[in-house]
Each structure stands twice: as C-alpha cells, then as structure tokens.
mmCIF file of C-alpha atoms in Angstrom:
data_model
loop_
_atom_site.group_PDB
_atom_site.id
_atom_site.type_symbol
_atom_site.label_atom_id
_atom_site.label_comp_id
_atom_site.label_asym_id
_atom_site.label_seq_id
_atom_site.Cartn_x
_atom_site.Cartn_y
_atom_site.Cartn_z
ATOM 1 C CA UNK A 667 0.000 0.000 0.000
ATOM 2 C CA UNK A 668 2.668 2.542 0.804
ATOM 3 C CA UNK A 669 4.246 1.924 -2.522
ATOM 4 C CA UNK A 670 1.263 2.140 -4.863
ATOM 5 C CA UNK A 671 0.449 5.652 -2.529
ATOM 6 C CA UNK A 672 4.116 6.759 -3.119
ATOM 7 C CA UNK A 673 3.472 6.039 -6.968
ATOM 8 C CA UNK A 674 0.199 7.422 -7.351
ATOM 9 C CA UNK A 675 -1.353 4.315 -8.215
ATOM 10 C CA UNK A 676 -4.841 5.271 -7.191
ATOM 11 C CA UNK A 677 -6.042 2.356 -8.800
ATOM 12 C CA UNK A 678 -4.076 -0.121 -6.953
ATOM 13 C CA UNK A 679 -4.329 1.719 -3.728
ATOM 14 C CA UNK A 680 -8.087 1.432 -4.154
ATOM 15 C CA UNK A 681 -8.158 -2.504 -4.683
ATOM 16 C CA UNK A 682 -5.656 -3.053 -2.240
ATOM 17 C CA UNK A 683 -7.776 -1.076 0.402
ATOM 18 C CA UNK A 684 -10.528 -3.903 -0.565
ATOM 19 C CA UNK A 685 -8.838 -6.466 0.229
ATOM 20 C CA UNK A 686 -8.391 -5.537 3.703
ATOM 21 C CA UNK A 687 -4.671 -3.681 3.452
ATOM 22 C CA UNK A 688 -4.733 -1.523 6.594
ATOM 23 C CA UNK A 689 -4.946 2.212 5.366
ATOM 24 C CA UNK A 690 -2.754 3.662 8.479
ATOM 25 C CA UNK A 691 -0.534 1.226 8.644
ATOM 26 C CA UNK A 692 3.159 2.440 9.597
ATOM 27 C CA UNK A 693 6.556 1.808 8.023
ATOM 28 C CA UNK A 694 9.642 1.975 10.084
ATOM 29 C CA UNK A 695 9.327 6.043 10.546
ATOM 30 C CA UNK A 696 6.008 5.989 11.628
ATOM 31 C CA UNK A 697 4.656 7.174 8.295
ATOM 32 C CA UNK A 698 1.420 6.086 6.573
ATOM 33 C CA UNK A 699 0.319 5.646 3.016
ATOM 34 C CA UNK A 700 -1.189 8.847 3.366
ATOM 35 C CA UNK A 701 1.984 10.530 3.971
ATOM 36 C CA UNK A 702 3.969 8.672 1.008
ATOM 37 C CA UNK A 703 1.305 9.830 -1.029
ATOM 38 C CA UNK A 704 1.307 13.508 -0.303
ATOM 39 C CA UNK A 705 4.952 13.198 -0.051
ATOM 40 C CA UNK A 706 5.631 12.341 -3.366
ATOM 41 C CA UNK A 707 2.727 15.340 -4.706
ATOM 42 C CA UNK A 708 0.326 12.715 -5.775
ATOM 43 C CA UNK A 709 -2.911 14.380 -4.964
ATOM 44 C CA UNK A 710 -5.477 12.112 -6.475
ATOM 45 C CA UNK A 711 -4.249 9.275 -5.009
ATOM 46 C CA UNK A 712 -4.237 11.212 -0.971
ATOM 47 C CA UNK A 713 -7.913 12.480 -1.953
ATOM 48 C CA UNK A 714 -8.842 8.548 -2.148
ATOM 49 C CA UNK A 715 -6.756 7.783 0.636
ATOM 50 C CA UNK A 716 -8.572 10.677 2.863
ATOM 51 C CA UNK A 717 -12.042 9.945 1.137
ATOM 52 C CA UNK A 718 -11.594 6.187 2.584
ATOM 53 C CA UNK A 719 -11.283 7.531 5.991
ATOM 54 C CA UNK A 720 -7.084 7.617 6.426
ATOM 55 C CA UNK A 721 -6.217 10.234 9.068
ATOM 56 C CA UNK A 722 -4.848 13.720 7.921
ATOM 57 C CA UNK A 723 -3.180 13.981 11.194
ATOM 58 C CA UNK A 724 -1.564 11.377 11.795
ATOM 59 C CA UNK A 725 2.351 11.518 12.740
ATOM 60 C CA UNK A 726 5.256 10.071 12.193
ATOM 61 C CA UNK A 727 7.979 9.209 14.893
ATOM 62 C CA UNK A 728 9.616 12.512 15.045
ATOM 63 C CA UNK A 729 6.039 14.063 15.588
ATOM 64 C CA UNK A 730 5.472 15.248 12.184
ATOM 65 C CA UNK A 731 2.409 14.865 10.296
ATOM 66 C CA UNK A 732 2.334 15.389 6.967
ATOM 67 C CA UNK A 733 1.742 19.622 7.138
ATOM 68 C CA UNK A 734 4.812 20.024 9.028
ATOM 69 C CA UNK A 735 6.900 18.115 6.795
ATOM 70 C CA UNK A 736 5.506 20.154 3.595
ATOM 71 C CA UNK A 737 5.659 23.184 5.238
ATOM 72 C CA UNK A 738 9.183 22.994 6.346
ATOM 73 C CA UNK A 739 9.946 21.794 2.893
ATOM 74 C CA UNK A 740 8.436 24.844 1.157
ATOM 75 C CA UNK A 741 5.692 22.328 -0.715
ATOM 76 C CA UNK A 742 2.903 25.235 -1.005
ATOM 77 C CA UNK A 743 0.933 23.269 -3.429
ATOM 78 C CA UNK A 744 0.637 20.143 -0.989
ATOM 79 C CA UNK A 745 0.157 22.679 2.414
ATOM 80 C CA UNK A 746 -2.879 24.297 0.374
ATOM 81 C CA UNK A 747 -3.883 20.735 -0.543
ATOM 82 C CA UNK A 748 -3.700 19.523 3.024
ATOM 83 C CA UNK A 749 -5.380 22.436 4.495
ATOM 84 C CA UNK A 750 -8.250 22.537 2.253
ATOM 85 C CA UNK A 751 -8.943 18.715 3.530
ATOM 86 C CA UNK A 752 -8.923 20.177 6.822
ATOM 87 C CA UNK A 753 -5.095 19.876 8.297
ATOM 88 C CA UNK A 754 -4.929 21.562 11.820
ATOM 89 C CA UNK A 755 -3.018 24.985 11.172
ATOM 90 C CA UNK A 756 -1.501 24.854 14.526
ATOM 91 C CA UNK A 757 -0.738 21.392 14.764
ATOM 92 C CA UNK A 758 2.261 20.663 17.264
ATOM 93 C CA UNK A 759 5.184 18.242 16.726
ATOM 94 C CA UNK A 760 6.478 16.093 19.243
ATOM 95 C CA UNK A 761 8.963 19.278 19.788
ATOM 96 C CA UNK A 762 6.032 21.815 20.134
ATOM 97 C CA UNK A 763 6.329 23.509 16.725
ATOM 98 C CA UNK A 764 4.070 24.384 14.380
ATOM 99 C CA UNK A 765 3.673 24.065 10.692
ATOM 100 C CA UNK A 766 4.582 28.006 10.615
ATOM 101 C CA UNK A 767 7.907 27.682 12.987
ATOM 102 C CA UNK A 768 8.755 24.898 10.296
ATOM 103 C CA UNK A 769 8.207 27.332 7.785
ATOM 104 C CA UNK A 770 10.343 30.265 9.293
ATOM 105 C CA UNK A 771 12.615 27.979 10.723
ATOM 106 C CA UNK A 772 13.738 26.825 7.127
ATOM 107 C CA UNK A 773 13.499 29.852 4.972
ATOM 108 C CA UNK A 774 10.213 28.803 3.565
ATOM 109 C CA UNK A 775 8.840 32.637 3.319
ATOM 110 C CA UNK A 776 6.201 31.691 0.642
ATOM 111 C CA UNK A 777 4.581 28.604 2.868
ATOM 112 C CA UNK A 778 4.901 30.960 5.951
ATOM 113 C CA UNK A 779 3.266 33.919 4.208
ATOM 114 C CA UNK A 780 0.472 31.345 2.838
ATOM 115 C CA UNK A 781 -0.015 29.921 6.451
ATOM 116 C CA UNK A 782 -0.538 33.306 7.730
ATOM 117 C CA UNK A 783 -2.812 33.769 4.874
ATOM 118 C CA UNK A 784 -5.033 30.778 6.270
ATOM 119 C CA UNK A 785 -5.184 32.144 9.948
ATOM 120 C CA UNK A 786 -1.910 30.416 11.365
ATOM 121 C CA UNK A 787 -0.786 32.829 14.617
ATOM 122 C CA UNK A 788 2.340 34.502 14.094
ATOM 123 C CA UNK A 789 2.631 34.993 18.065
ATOM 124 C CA UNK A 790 1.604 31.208 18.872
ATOM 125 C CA UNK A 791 3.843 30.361 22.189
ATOM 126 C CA UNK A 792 5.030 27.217 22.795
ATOM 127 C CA UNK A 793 3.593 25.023 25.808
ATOM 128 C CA UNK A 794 6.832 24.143 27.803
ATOM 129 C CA UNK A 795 8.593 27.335 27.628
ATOM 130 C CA UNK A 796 6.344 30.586 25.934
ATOM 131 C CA UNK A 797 8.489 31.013 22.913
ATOM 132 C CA UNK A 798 7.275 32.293 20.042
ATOM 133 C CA UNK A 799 8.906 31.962 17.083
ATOM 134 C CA UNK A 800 10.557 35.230 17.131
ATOM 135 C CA UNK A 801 12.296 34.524 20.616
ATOM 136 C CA UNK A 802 13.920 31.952 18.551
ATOM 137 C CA UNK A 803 15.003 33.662 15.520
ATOM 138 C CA UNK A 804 16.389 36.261 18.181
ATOM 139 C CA UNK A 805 17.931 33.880 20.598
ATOM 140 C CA UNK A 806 19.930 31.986 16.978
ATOM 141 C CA UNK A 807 20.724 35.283 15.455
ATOM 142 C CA UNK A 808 18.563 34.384 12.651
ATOM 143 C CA UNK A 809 18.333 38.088 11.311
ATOM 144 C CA UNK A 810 16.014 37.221 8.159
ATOM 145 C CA UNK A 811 13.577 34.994 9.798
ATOM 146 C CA UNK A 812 13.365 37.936 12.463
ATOM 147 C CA UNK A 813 12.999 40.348 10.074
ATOM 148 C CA UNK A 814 10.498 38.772 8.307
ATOM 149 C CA UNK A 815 8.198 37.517 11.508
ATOM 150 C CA UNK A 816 8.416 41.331 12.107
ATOM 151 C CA UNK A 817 7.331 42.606 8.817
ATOM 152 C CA UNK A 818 4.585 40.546 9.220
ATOM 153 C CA UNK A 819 3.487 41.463 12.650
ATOM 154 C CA UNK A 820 5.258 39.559 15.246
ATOM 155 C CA UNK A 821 4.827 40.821 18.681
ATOM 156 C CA UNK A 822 8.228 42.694 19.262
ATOM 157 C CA UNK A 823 7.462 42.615 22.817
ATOM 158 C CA UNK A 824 6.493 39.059 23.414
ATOM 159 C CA UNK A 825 7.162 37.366 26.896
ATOM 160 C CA UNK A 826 8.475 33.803 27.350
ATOM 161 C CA UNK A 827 7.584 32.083 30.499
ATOM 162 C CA UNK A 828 10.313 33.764 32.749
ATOM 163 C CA UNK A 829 9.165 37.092 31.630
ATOM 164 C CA UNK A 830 12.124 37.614 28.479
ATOM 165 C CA UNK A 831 11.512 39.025 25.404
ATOM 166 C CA UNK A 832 13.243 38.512 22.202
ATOM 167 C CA UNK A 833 15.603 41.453 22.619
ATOM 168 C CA UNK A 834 16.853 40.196 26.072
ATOM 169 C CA UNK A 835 17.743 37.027 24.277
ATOM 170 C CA UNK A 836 19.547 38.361 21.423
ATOM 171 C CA UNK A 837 21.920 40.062 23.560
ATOM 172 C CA UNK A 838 21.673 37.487 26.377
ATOM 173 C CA UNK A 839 22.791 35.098 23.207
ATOM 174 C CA UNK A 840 25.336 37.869 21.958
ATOM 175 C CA UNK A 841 23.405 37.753 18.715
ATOM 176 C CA UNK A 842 23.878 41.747 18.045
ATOM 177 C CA UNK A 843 22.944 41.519 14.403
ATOM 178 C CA UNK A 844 19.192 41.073 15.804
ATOM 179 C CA UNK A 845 19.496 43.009 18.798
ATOM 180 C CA UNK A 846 20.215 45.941 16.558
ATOM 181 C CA UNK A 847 17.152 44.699 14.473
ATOM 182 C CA UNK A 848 14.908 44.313 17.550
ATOM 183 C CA UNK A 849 15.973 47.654 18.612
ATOM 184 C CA UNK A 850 15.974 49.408 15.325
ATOM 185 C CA UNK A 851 11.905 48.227 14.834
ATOM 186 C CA UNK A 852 11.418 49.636 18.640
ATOM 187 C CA UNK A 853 12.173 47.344 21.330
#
C-alpha cells in the first residue's frame, strides 16, 4: 500500500484497500500511506486515501504529520492541498512547533506567508517554555527569519515564560545583528 500511494497508483491503492490492506498502517518512521502519497505530490491518489477515511493527522515518529513536513519543505501546493482537507493549522510536533515555525525555521517565506494567509498565529507560544517563534530567531541570530516575523506582525514585545523578550535574548545570546534589528523596529 505505501508503494502504490508513493506512486500514485490510485487504482491499486483502491483494490488493495478492498482487500483488507490496513490504510494507516506504519513503516519503520512511523509514516502512513497517506503521507507517502502527499509526499511524493500525488494528490489524487491522498484524496482517495482521505475519502476512505485515512487520518490527515496522523504523525510520524519525530512528531510530524504530513503539514509540518511540507511546510518545512516549502511544498505550497501540498500545504494548500492539506489544508483545504482540513489539516490543523496549529498542529504541534512532538517538539512543540508548528507548521509556521517549520516554515520560518527553514526559509520557507512563501509557505509561511500562505499559512498566515489561512489564519496560522504569528505569536503562537510554545507550551513548555512561551516562545514564540521570534524569541527563537532572536535567541539563533537568525536576522532574516526575524525580520520577516516582524514585517509581518510579530509581537516585538512578546514574553516567554520567565518574563524575556526577544531582545533580552539576542543580547543574552550575543546575537547583536538582531538586537540591533529588535531595537531598530522599537524594542
């Protein structure tokens, strides 16, 4: 099953599914025929897959379902595929990140601007510490993705857990290039 998904072999996909072939089962990463499907852009064969009741959300080991994996790979045409079937926008990985931190995190301006597009929050925190995404483009010295979270509207002024805000962890971090960003757009 996860071969004729990876293929695009709707047809085989669809007999094999009749014969009783589990439509979630995993292979050794966790990932489902779902996932090989969209993986490989083959969009009829994932609509017959998701029409047959296989689970949009479902992830692999690392945590990933399928959104974060296209979004950190830039694959706009599969993200807008997967959320029009209903993929969670803010979706969490095993490591607490987003589709949208996968996005930024890789340079992937055109899925991050489309996510935004679709309602995905620019100032979403994460659970175990209250990062946002700009505390970590700050606290890496990541000047573009910080630059670019604030041209789109990234709280400047956001507060992690213990109360620090990007700025503070820029120069706690001696990243000056963004602390001279941060402080430029009005920290």
């Amino acid at each position: 099953l996860h071969l004729a998904a990876r293929q695009g072999k709707a047809d085989v996909v669809q007999k094999l599914l009749i014969q009783g072939a589990i439509i979630e089962a995993k292979d050794k990463y966790g990932g489902t025929p779902l996932y090989d499907a969209v993986y490989g852009g083959k969009e009829d064969t994932a609509k017959l897959l998701l029409d047959k009741g296989a689970k949009i959300e479902s992830p692999r080991n690392n945590g990933h379902a399928i959104l974060h994996t296209m979004a950190a790979e830039g694959r706009a045409d599969m993200v807008k595929f997967l959320l029009g079937r209903g993929a969670k926008i803010e979706a969490r990985t095993n490591d607490d990140e987003t589709p949208l931190g996968l996005a930024i995190k890789n340079n992937k301006t055109d899925v991050a601007k489309l996510l935004l597009s679709r309602g995905a929050n620019i100032n979403a925190r994460r659970t175990r510490n209250g990062w946002t995404e700009l505390h970590y483009m700050a606290s890496q010295g990541k000047i573009d993705g910080a630059k670019f979270l604030l041209d789109q509207g990234a709280n400047i002024e956001a507060k992690t857990n213990k109360g620090n805000t990007p700025l503070f962890l820029a120069i706690r971090n001696n990243e000056t290039g963004v602390a001279k960003l941060l402080l430029k757009r009005g920290a």
